[in-house]
Amino acid sequence: MTAPHLLHVDMDAFYASVAIRDRPELHDVPVVVGGGHRGVVLSANYPARGYGIRSGMSGGEARRLCPRLVEVPPDFDVLRPVSKAIMETFRGFSPVVEVMSLDEAFLDVRGAARLFGPPEVIAERIRSRVRAEHGITCSVGIAAAVSVAKLASRRAKPDGVLAIPPERFVAVVHPLDVGELYGVGEATRQRLHRLGLITVGDVARVPVAELRRMVGGHLGGHLHALAWGADRSELSPGGAGTFGFGEGVPEGSMGAQHTLAADTRDRDRLARELLRLSTRVTARLRAADKVGRTVAITVRWSDFRTISRSRTLPEPTDVTHDVYEAALLLLDAVFPLRMAVRLVGVRVEGLRPRREIGGRQLVIGEPDPGWPDADRAVDRATDRFGPTAVRRGSLL
DNA sequence: TCTGGGGTCCTAGGACCC
DNA sequence: TCTGGGGTCCTAGGACCC
């Protein structure tokens, strides 16, 4: 049996904690970060949670639960440096850190025992450091597999530590609802419940072949592994995180989407939004030296149903005009609209490093339209003067 | 005043090729 | 003449995570 060597460190109500740590007058009142006009709660402090407010909840519902709720917009210019500093604190304990998001990371502490002690001791040292240096609390899960460490930190919250070594996995985790498993969301939870599988133990006791037959090969195998704590035990540091929320550059796709202030059926309004989003996405592509071949748009209707349309280009691109043109073609193919549009998005998929493709391919005899040069000029101006320095005529 | 924005991975069907 | 399998690419949708 493997000894637990993984720590999952998760800040408690990170966005809210950072937002209120220098504002003592807000410490004991219900506060959320997010909410707002058509937004959702990104983070709720513990007084707000006392009213039943949770992250992911709409701002409207949160205000209904607590009319005197204080809502603060997220300030990523503050959150990002705080997050970076916290991750550096983690790296002081182990070089093997897999950053999952601004507020959580996995650490492999196998090499740290001699310097810092066993995992439980390291966990407390990390918690003291984060509290002392950043004025916020965090919780730590300790286990031999990623999904178990994650589950442990969640159950340790707030401001606690929980170790689930392999020999205690069955006793601690099998009685829990299947929805507690990392990777089992509401849809899968309901599906399993309908099959009579309520607890993790219920899933674990189904022979894996039977489980595969019930829910499909891949999911069945995955669930069986999760239910026995047999998830991966090695970290992959430096990446963008399993869910693309880490600190690295996204590997597969980059996108931008926006919920409009009011639903609309106005084609020109939607086209302007696509141009704005295409501009943002391609600037990020160029900054990351990436190009992509597939352009996809997302359209969310006023009833919240969502469709996507995509188109693969002959050559990969990072050119604003190319992405916008493809996005606009996709949008026009959705007309006539079946109802008003709530959200539009632009995503570029199939990313590759730009150096792999060399320069832009030009068809012989076709004049260079000059778009890459225009983009570079825009990037330079934006770097120097900020994102509002340059706007296309149609965005003014 | 219901329900953000950034990602990853999987499935499934059809086209196309060998 | 008829039937068949495997692999890859493309597209659309859905589940999940923070």
GROMACS .gro file of C-alpha atoms (C1' of nucleotides) in nm:
model
  432
    1MET     CA    1   0.000   0.000   0.000
    2THR     CA    2   0.127   0.344  -0.093
    3ALA     CA    3   0.176   0.591   0.187
    4PRO     CA    4  -0.006   0.920   0.136
    5HIS     CA    5   0.226   1.164  -0.036
    6LEU     CA    6  -0.014   1.410  -0.201
    7LEU     CA    7  -0.143   1.730  -0.047
    8HIS     CA    8  -0.438   1.916  -0.193
    9VAL     CA    9  -0.433   2.271  -0.063
   10ASP     CA   10  -0.749   2.472  -0.115
   11MET     CA   11  -0.801   2.829   0.000
   12ASP     CA   12  -1.116   2.886   0.202
   13ALA     CA   13  -1.354   3.115   0.011
   14PHE     CA   14  -1.051   3.257  -0.169
   15TYR     CA   15  -1.202   3.542  -0.371
   16ALA     CA   16  -1.415   3.656  -0.079
   17SER     CA   17  -1.133   3.618   0.174
   18VAL     CA   18  -0.900   3.834  -0.035
   19ALA     CA   19  -1.171   4.090  -0.101
   20ILE     CA   20  -1.246   4.143   0.269
   21ARG     CA   21  -0.913   4.081   0.439
   22ASP     CA   22  -0.821   4.451   0.444
   23ARG     CA   23  -1.176   4.559   0.520
   24PRO     CA   24  -1.248   4.453   0.881
   25GLU     CA   25  -1.591   4.615   0.864
   26LEU     CA   26  -1.692   4.335   0.624
   27HIS     CA   27  -1.553   4.044   0.823
   28ASP     CA   28  -1.872   3.952   1.005
   29VAL     CA   29  -2.127   4.048   0.742
   30PRO     CA   30  -2.242   3.831   0.451
   31VAL     CA   31  -2.025   3.906   0.146
   32VAL     CA   32  -2.006   3.751  -0.198
   33VAL     CA   33  -1.770   3.811  -0.485
   34GLY     CA   34  -1.963   3.809  -0.811
   35GLY     CA   35  -2.338   3.827  -0.838
   36GLY     CA   36  -2.439   4.151  -0.998
   37HIS     CA   37  -2.679   4.212  -1.284
   38ARG     CA   38  -2.682   3.880  -1.467
   39GLY     CA   39  -2.395   3.711  -1.287
   40VAL     CA   40  -2.341   3.427  -1.043
   41VAL     CA   41  -2.174   3.405  -0.704
   42LEU     CA   42  -1.806   3.322  -0.749
   43SER     CA   43  -1.727   3.304  -0.381
   44ALA     CA   44  -1.919   3.352  -0.057
   45ASN     CA   45  -1.773   3.417   0.287
   46TYR     CA   46  -1.892   3.202   0.576
   47PRO     CA   47  -2.150   3.452   0.709
   48ALA     CA   48  -2.307   3.448   0.360
   49ARG     CA   49  -2.299   3.068   0.357
   50GLY     CA   50  -2.498   3.079   0.678
   51TYR     CA   51  -2.786   3.207   0.465
   52GLY     CA   52  -2.751   2.911   0.228
   53ILE     CA   53  -2.560   3.112  -0.031
   54ARG     CA   54  -2.320   2.902  -0.238
   55SER     CA   55  -2.089   2.971  -0.529
   56GLY     CA   56  -2.253   2.914  -0.865
   57MET     CA   57  -2.582   3.055  -0.739
   58SER     CA   58  -2.732   3.343  -0.934
   59GLY     CA   59  -2.696   3.688  -0.785
   60GLY     CA   60  -3.075   3.718  -0.775
   61GLU     CA   61  -3.118   3.407  -0.567
   62ALA     CA   62  -2.839   3.509  -0.329
   63ARG     CA   63  -3.003   3.848  -0.272
   64ARG     CA   64  -3.335   3.677  -0.210
   65LEU     CA   65  -3.174   3.462   0.060
   66CYS     CA   66  -3.004   3.761   0.219
   67PRO     CA   67  -3.131   4.108   0.125
   68ARG     CA   68  -2.848   4.286   0.309
   69LEU     CA   69  -2.584   4.089   0.116
   70VAL     CA   70  -2.274   4.286   0.017
   71GLU     CA   71  -2.167   4.213  -0.343
   72VAL     CA   72  -1.814   4.284  -0.461
   73PRO     CA   73  -1.692   4.242  -0.819
   74PRO     CA   74  -1.387   4.015  -0.858
   75ASP     CA   75  -1.059   4.204  -0.891
   76PHE     CA   76  -0.821   3.974  -1.075
   77ASP     CA   77  -0.546   4.233  -1.067
   78VAL     CA   78  -0.542   4.175  -0.691
   79LEU     CA   79  -0.629   3.803  -0.691
   80ARG     CA   80  -0.365   3.692  -0.940
   81PRO     CA   81  -0.060   3.826  -0.755
   82VAL     CA   82  -0.191   3.690  -0.424
   83SER     CA   83  -0.239   3.351  -0.590
   84LYS     CA   84   0.108   3.361  -0.741
   85ALA     CA   85   0.264   3.439  -0.405
   86ILE     CA   86   0.074   3.153  -0.240
   87MET     CA   87   0.192   2.909  -0.508
   88GLU     CA   88   0.548   3.025  -0.442
   89THR     CA   89   0.497   2.948  -0.074
   90PHE     CA   90   0.393   2.595  -0.177
   91ARG     CA   91   0.705   2.559  -0.391
   92GLY     CA   92   0.909   2.636  -0.083
   93PHE     CA   93   0.792   2.299   0.050
   94SER     CA   94   0.806   2.093  -0.268
   95PRO     CA   95   0.912   2.157  -0.627
   96VAL     CA   96   0.635   1.925  -0.749
   97VAL     CA   97   0.329   2.152  -0.750
   98GLU     CA   98   0.036   2.108  -0.987
   99VAL     CA   99  -0.160   2.431  -0.990
  100MET     CA  100  -0.530   2.370  -1.049
  101SER     CA  101  -0.668   2.722  -1.029
  102LEU     CA  102  -0.601   3.053  -0.859
  103ASP     CA  103  -0.688   2.902  -0.523
  104GLU     CA  104  -0.585   2.538  -0.521
  105ALA     CA  105  -0.293   2.313  -0.597
  106PHE     CA  106  -0.165   1.960  -0.544
  107LEU     CA  107   0.178   1.903  -0.390
  108ASP     CA  108   0.383   1.585  -0.399
  109VAL     CA  109   0.573   1.597  -0.070
  110ARG     CA  110   0.762   1.267  -0.097
  111GLY     CA  111   1.094   1.449  -0.125
  112ALA     CA  112   1.016   1.693   0.155
  113ALA     CA  113   1.001   1.459   0.456
  114ARG     CA  114   1.364   1.496   0.557
  115LEU     CA  115   1.351   1.875   0.556
  116PHE     CA  116   0.999   1.939   0.679
  117GLY     CA  117   0.860   1.621   0.833
  118PRO     CA  118   0.565   1.398   0.747
  119PRO     CA  119   0.272   1.521   0.532
  120GLU     CA  120   0.056   1.618   0.831
  121VAL     CA  121   0.333   1.841   0.966
  122ILE     CA  122   0.392   1.995   0.623
  123ALA     CA  123   0.021   2.064   0.592
  124GLU     CA  124   0.017   2.260   0.917
  125ARG     CA  125   0.332   2.449   0.827
  126ILE     CA  126   0.179   2.550   0.494
  127ARG     CA  127  -0.140   2.660   0.664
  128SER     CA  128   0.052   2.875   0.915
  129ARG     CA  129   0.258   3.033   0.641
  130VAL     CA  130  -0.044   3.116   0.426
  131ARG     CA  131  -0.229   3.257   0.727
  132ALA     CA  132   0.069   3.466   0.838
  133GLU     CA  133   0.173   3.592   0.497
  134HIS     CA  134  -0.162   3.638   0.327
  135GLY     CA  135  -0.415   3.667   0.607
  136ILE     CA  136  -0.637   3.390   0.476
  137THR     CA  137  -0.708   3.035   0.585
  138CYS     CA  138  -0.687   2.720   0.378
  139SER     CA  139  -0.768   2.353   0.409
  140VAL     CA  140  -0.552   2.056   0.322
  141GLY     CA  141  -0.636   1.703   0.214
  142ILE     CA  142  -0.372   1.430   0.236
  143ALA     CA  143  -0.393   1.106   0.040
  144ALA     CA  144  -0.214   0.875  -0.202
  145ALA     CA  145  -0.432   0.963  -0.500
  146VAL     CA  146  -0.537   1.294  -0.655
  147SER     CA  147  -0.914   1.245  -0.628
  148VAL     CA  148  -0.889   1.130  -0.265
  149ALA     CA  149  -0.674   1.425  -0.162
  150LYS     CA  150  -0.925   1.654  -0.330
  151LEU     CA  151  -1.217   1.492  -0.152
  152ALA     CA  152  -1.027   1.512   0.178
  153SER     CA  153  -0.960   1.885   0.153
  154ARG     CA  154  -1.326   1.947   0.081
  155ARG     CA  155  -1.425   1.758   0.393
  156ALA     CA  156  -1.158   1.937   0.596
  157LYS     CA  157  -1.314   2.276   0.526
  158PRO     CA  158  -1.304   2.531   0.663
  159ASP     CA  159  -0.958   2.582   0.807
  160GLY     CA  160  -0.874   2.216   0.864
  161VAL     CA  161  -0.666   1.916   0.765
  162LEU     CA  162  -0.786   1.566   0.681
  163ALA     CA  163  -0.573   1.269   0.586
  164ILE     CA  164  -0.733   0.970   0.416
  165PRO     CA  165  -0.462   0.705   0.390
  166PRO     CA  166  -0.540   0.403   0.172
  167GLU     CA  167  -0.618   0.178   0.469
  168ARG     CA  168  -0.889   0.419   0.582
  169PHE     CA  169  -1.037   0.488   0.239
  170VAL     CA  170  -1.318   0.233   0.256
  171ALA     CA  171  -1.427   0.331   0.607
  172VAL     CA  172  -1.424   0.705   0.535
  173VAL     CA  173  -1.535   0.731   0.172
  174HIS     CA  174  -1.761   0.433   0.101
  175PRO     CA  175  -2.047   0.564   0.318
  176LEU     CA  176  -2.051   0.899   0.130
  177ASP     CA  177  -2.290   0.991  -0.149
  178VAL     CA  178  -2.148   0.917  -0.497
  179GLY     CA  179  -2.177   1.289  -0.572
  180GLU     CA  180  -1.887   1.347  -0.332
  181LEU     CA  181  -1.647   1.181  -0.577
  182TYR     CA  182  -1.425   1.420  -0.770
  183GLY     CA  183  -1.556   1.401  -1.125
  184VAL     CA  184  -1.910   1.294  -1.041
  185GLY     CA  185  -2.133   1.593  -1.102
  186GLU     CA  186  -2.506   1.635  -1.068
  187ALA     CA  187  -2.594   1.456  -1.394
  188THR     CA  188  -2.389   1.144  -1.317
  189ARG     CA  189  -2.501   1.149  -0.953
  190GLN     CA  190  -2.866   1.141  -1.057
  191ARG     CA  191  -2.801   0.873  -1.314
  192LEU     CA  192  -2.631   0.652  -1.057
  193HIS     CA  193  -2.905   0.717  -0.802
  194ARG     CA  194  -3.165   0.606  -1.056
  195LEU     CA  195  -2.963   0.286  -1.093
  196GLY     CA  196  -2.986   0.235  -0.717
  197LEU     CA  197  -2.625   0.330  -0.657
  198ILE     CA  198  -2.646   0.587  -0.380
  199THR     CA  199  -2.317   0.567  -0.194
  200VAL     CA  200  -1.959   0.527  -0.310
  201GLY     CA  201  -1.967   0.181  -0.155
  202ASP     CA  202  -2.267   0.088  -0.373
  203VAL     CA  203  -2.063   0.174  -0.683
  204ALA     CA  204  -1.754  -0.002  -0.551
  205ARG     CA  205  -1.942  -0.327  -0.495
  206VAL     CA  206  -2.068  -0.350  -0.854
  207PRO     CA  207  -1.828  -0.566  -1.058
  208VAL     CA  208  -1.647  -0.340  -1.302
  209ALA     CA  209  -1.773  -0.528  -1.609
  210GLU     CA  210  -2.129  -0.481  -1.487
  211LEU     CA  211  -2.065  -0.113  -1.414
  212ARG     CA  212  -1.927  -0.063  -1.766
  213ARG     CA  213  -2.236  -0.226  -1.908
  214MET     CA  214  -2.459   0.002  -1.700
  215VAL     CA  215  -2.303   0.341  -1.773
  216GLY     CA  216  -2.064   0.283  -2.064
  217GLY     CA  217  -1.710   0.155  -2.085
  218HIS     CA  218  -1.508   0.462  -2.011
  219LEU     CA  219  -1.726   0.610  -1.737
  220GLY     CA  220  -1.772   0.266  -1.581
  221GLY     CA  221  -1.401   0.205  -1.556
  222HIS     CA  222  -1.342   0.556  -1.426
  223LEU     CA  223  -1.611   0.530  -1.159
  224HIS     CA  224  -1.483   0.194  -1.043
  225ALA     CA  225  -1.134   0.339  -1.000
  226LEU     CA  226  -1.267   0.643  -0.814
  227ALA     CA  227  -1.477   0.427  -0.585
  228TRP     CA  228  -1.164   0.237  -0.482
  229GLY     CA  229  -0.942   0.545  -0.453
  230ALA     CA  230  -0.738   0.417  -0.746
  231ASP     CA  231  -0.696   0.752  -0.917
  232ARG     CA  232  -0.362   0.881  -1.050
  233SER     CA  233  -0.091   0.937  -0.790
  234GLU     CA  234   0.163   1.129  -1.000
  235LEU     CA  235   0.135   1.502  -1.060
  236SER     CA  236   0.210   1.690  -1.379
  237PRO     CA  237   0.355   2.023  -1.267
  238GLY     CA  238   0.376   2.326  -1.489
  239GLY     CA  239   0.074   2.252  -1.704
  240ALA     CA  240  -0.238   2.458  -1.742
  241GLY     CA  241  -0.417   2.228  -1.499
  242THR     CA  242  -0.655   1.948  -1.582
  243PHE     CA  243  -0.933   2.198  -1.632
  244GLY     CA  244  -0.728   2.469  -1.798
  245PHE     CA  245  -0.751   2.691  -1.496
  246GLY     CA  246  -0.391   2.666  -1.389
  247GLU     CA  247  -0.120   2.917  -1.445
  248GLY     CA  248   0.023   2.780  -1.769
  249VAL     CA  249  -0.093   2.845  -2.124
  250PRO     CA  250  -0.396   2.642  -2.238
  251GLU     CA  251  -0.299   2.344  -2.451
  252GLY     CA  252  -0.602   2.271  -2.662
  253SER     CA  253  -0.820   2.577  -2.702
  254MET     CA  254  -0.868   2.940  -2.613
  255GLY     CA  255  -1.198   3.118  -2.607
  256ALA     CA  256  -1.396   3.415  -2.486
  257GLN     CA  257  -1.765   3.447  -2.427
  258HIS     CA  258  -1.996   3.713  -2.297
  259THR     CA  259  -2.345   3.728  -2.156
  260LEU     CA  260  -2.511   4.034  -2.305
  261ALA     CA  261  -2.661   4.297  -2.077
  262ALA     CA  262  -2.995   4.219  -2.242
  263ASP     CA  263  -3.105   3.943  -2.477
  264THR     CA  264  -3.106   4.048  -2.841
  265ARG     CA  265  -3.199   3.937  -3.191
  266ASP     CA  266  -2.999   4.217  -3.352
  267ARG     CA  267  -2.751   4.065  -3.597
  268ASP     CA  268  -2.523   4.370  -3.597
  269ARG     CA  269  -2.514   4.378  -3.219
  270LEU     CA  270  -2.409   4.011  -3.218
  271ALA     CA  271  -2.154   4.069  -3.494
  272ARG     CA  272  -1.993   4.351  -3.296
  273GLU     CA  273  -1.971   4.122  -2.995
  274LEU     CA  274  -1.807   3.851  -3.206
  275LEU     CA  275  -1.549   4.103  -3.327
  276ARG     CA  276  -1.472   4.210  -2.973
  277LEU     CA  277  -1.437   3.847  -2.860
  278SER     CA  278  -1.230   3.749  -3.167
  279THR     CA  279  -0.997   4.040  -3.096
  280ARG     CA  280  -0.951   3.930  -2.738
  281VAL     CA  281  -0.895   3.563  -2.820
  282THR     CA  282  -0.645   3.620  -3.099
  283ALA     CA  283  -0.448   3.867  -2.887
  284ARG     CA  284  -0.412   3.591  -2.628
  285LEU     CA  285  -0.313   3.344  -2.900
  286ARG     CA  286  -0.042   3.576  -3.027
  287ALA     CA  287   0.082   3.647  -2.676
  288ALA     CA  288   0.115   3.270  -2.623
  289ASP     CA  289   0.266   3.209  -2.968
  290LYS     CA  290  -0.015   2.972  -3.055
  291VAL     CA  291  -0.220   2.922  -3.369
  292GLY     CA  292  -0.537   2.722  -3.413
  293ARG     CA  293  -0.728   2.574  -3.704
  294THR     CA  294  -1.084   2.539  -3.580
  295VAL     CA  295  -1.304   2.836  -3.502
  296ALA     CA  296  -1.616   2.769  -3.295
  297ILE     CA  297  -1.894   2.997  -3.180
  298THR     CA  298  -2.132   2.942  -2.892
  299VAL     CA  299  -2.485   3.082  -2.889
  300ARG     CA  300  -2.698   3.064  -2.577
  301TRP     CA  301  -3.066   3.133  -2.629
  302SER     CA  302  -3.281   3.326  -2.385
  303ASP     CA  303  -3.414   2.992  -2.253
  304PHE     CA  304  -3.054   2.895  -2.170
  305ARG     CA  305  -3.029   2.617  -2.424
  306THR     CA  306  -2.688   2.641  -2.588
  307ILE     CA  307  -2.562   2.547  -2.931
  308SER     CA  308  -2.219   2.548  -3.086
  309ARG     CA  309  -2.110   2.571  -3.448
  310SER     CA  310  -1.757   2.518  -3.570
  311ARG     CA  311  -1.556   2.535  -3.885
  312THR     CA  312  -1.206   2.408  -3.955
  313LEU     CA  313  -0.988   2.637  -4.163
  314PRO     CA  314  -0.741   2.518  -4.428
  315GLU     CA  315  -0.452   2.664  -4.225
  316PRO     CA  316  -0.410   2.746  -3.856
  317THR     CA  317  -0.424   3.114  -3.771
  318ASP     CA  318  -0.387   3.373  -3.497
  319VAL     CA  319  -0.516   3.655  -3.718
  320THR     CA  320  -0.806   3.854  -3.576
  321HIS     CA  321  -0.964   3.904  -3.917
  322ASP     CA  322  -0.955   3.531  -4.001
  323VAL     CA  323  -1.118   3.429  -3.674
  324TYR     CA  324  -1.379   3.703  -3.691
  325GLU     CA  325  -1.467   3.621  -4.051
  326ALA     CA  326  -1.514   3.251  -3.969
  327ALA     CA  327  -1.715   3.336  -3.658
  328LEU     CA  328  -1.940   3.569  -3.856
  329LEU     CA  329  -2.006   3.302  -4.120
  330LEU     CA  330  -2.103   3.062  -3.843
  331LEU     CA  331  -2.329   3.321  -3.684
  332ASP     CA  332  -2.505   3.402  -4.011
  333ALA     CA  333  -2.569   3.030  -4.065
  334VAL     CA  334  -2.767   3.028  -3.738
  335PHE     CA  335  -3.012   3.284  -3.879
  336PRO     CA  336  -3.306   3.309  -3.875
  337LEU     CA  337  -3.278   3.305  -3.495
  338ARG     CA  338  -3.528   3.087  -3.317
  339MET     CA  339  -3.528   3.323  -3.021
  340ALA     CA  340  -3.334   3.607  -2.862
  341VAL     CA  341  -2.970   3.546  -2.781
  342ARG     CA  342  -2.838   3.569  -2.425
  343LEU     CA  343  -2.469   3.486  -2.477
  344VAL     CA  344  -2.221   3.456  -2.760
  345GLY     CA  345  -1.874   3.308  -2.752
  346VAL     CA  346  -1.576   3.258  -2.981
  347ARG     CA  347  -1.326   2.976  -2.934
  348VAL     CA  348  -1.019   2.871  -3.132
  349GLU     CA  349  -0.941   2.499  -3.107
  350GLY     CA  350  -0.671   2.264  -3.228
  351LEU     CA  351  -0.393   2.486  -3.095
  352ARG     CA  352  -0.033   2.437  -3.192
  353PRO     CA  353   0.285   2.633  -3.125
  354ARG     CA  354   0.322   2.895  -3.395
  355ARG     CA  355   0.681   2.794  -3.473
  356GLU     CA  356   0.549   2.459  -3.602
  357ILE     CA  357   0.381   2.620  -3.899
  358GLY     CA  358   0.630   2.890  -3.995
  359GLY     CA  359   0.489   3.204  -4.156
  360ARG     CA  360   0.143   3.266  -4.292
  361GLN     CA  361   0.071   3.072  -4.610
  362LEU     CA  362   0.010   3.296  -4.905
  363VAL     CA  363  -0.163   3.181  -5.218
  364ILE     CA  364   0.054   3.264  -5.520
  365GLY     CA  365  -0.071   3.573  -5.696
  366GLU     CA  366  -0.290   3.681  -5.408
  367PRO     CA  367  -0.186   4.006  -5.244
  368ASP     CA  368  -0.098   3.989  -4.874
  369PRO     CA  369  -0.397   4.152  -4.708
  370GLY     CA  370  -0.171   4.282  -4.430
  371TRP     CA  371  -0.380   4.151  -4.142
  372PRO     CA  372  -0.092   4.000  -3.945
  373ASP     CA  373   0.094   4.333  -3.960
  374ALA     CA  374  -0.217   4.516  -3.843
  375ASP     CA  375  -0.254   4.270  -3.554
  376ARG     CA  376   0.105   4.317  -3.446
  377ALA     CA  377   0.062   4.693  -3.448
  378VAL     CA  378  -0.249   4.659  -3.234
  379ASP     CA  379  -0.066   4.426  -2.992
  380ARG     CA  380   0.219   4.674  -2.954
  381ALA     CA  381  -0.016   4.964  -2.887
  382THR     CA  382  -0.214   4.755  -2.641
  383ASP     CA  383   0.103   4.657  -2.457
  384ARG     CA  384   0.204   5.019  -2.424
  385PHE     CA  385  -0.123   5.197  -2.366
  386GLY     CA  386  -0.363   4.933  -2.236
  387PRO     CA  387  -0.653   4.739  -2.382
  388THR     CA  388  -0.863   5.048  -2.461
  389ALA     CA  389  -0.591   5.212  -2.670
  390VAL     CA  390  -0.694   5.056  -2.998
  391ARG     CA  391  -1.042   4.968  -3.113
  392ARG     CA  392  -1.169   4.875  -3.451
  393GLY     CA  393  -1.395   5.124  -3.625
  394SER     CA  394  -1.700   4.904  -3.587
  395LEU     CA  395  -1.651   4.876  -3.211
  396LEU     CA  396  -1.662   5.251  -3.153
  397DT     C1'  397  -3.339   4.072  -1.217
  398DC     C1'  398  -3.296   3.308  -1.216
  399DT     C1'  399  -2.845   3.078  -1.397
  400DG     C1'  400  -2.032   3.379  -1.559
  401DG     C1'  401  -1.640   3.271  -1.803
  402DG     C1'  402  -1.244   2.993  -1.859
  403DG     C1'  403  -1.113   2.543  -1.976
  404DT     C1'  404  -1.075   1.966  -2.053
  405DC     C1'  405  -1.243   1.526  -2.192
  406DC     C1'  406  -1.583   1.193  -2.389
  407DT     C1'  407  -1.942   1.028  -2.717
  408DA     C1'  408  -2.149   0.959  -3.142
  409DG     C1'  409  -2.245   0.989  -3.623
  410DG     C1'  410  -2.100   1.073  -4.093
  411DA     C1'  411  -1.739   1.134  -4.449
  412DC     C1'  412  -1.357   0.942  -4.646
  413DC     C1'  413  -0.975   0.629  -4.725
  414DC     C1'  414  -0.744   0.185  -4.730
  415DT     C1'  415  -2.160  -0.831  -5.702
  416DC     C1'  416  -2.191  -0.775  -5.231
  417DT     C1'  417  -2.025  -0.711  -4.781
  418DG     C1'  418  -1.680  -0.557  -4.409
  419DG     C1'  419  -1.352  -0.373  -4.088
  420DG     C1'  420  -1.034  -0.015  -3.921
  421DG     C1'  421  -0.855   0.447  -3.884
  422DT     C1'  422  -0.879   0.951  -3.904
  423DC     C1'  423  -1.102   1.387  -3.946
  424DC     C1'  424  -1.488   1.681  -3.867
  425DT     C1'  425  -1.894   1.845  -3.621
  426DA     C1'  426  -2.230   1.888  -3.229
  427DG     C1'  427  -2.350   1.813  -2.779
  428DG     C1'  428  -2.282   1.717  -2.298
  429DA     C1'  429  -2.050   1.641  -1.842
  430DC     C1'  430  -1.734   1.820  -1.537
  431DC     C1'  431  -1.421   2.143  -1.287
  432DC     C1'  432  -1.300   2.605  -1.066
   0.00000   0.00000   0.00000
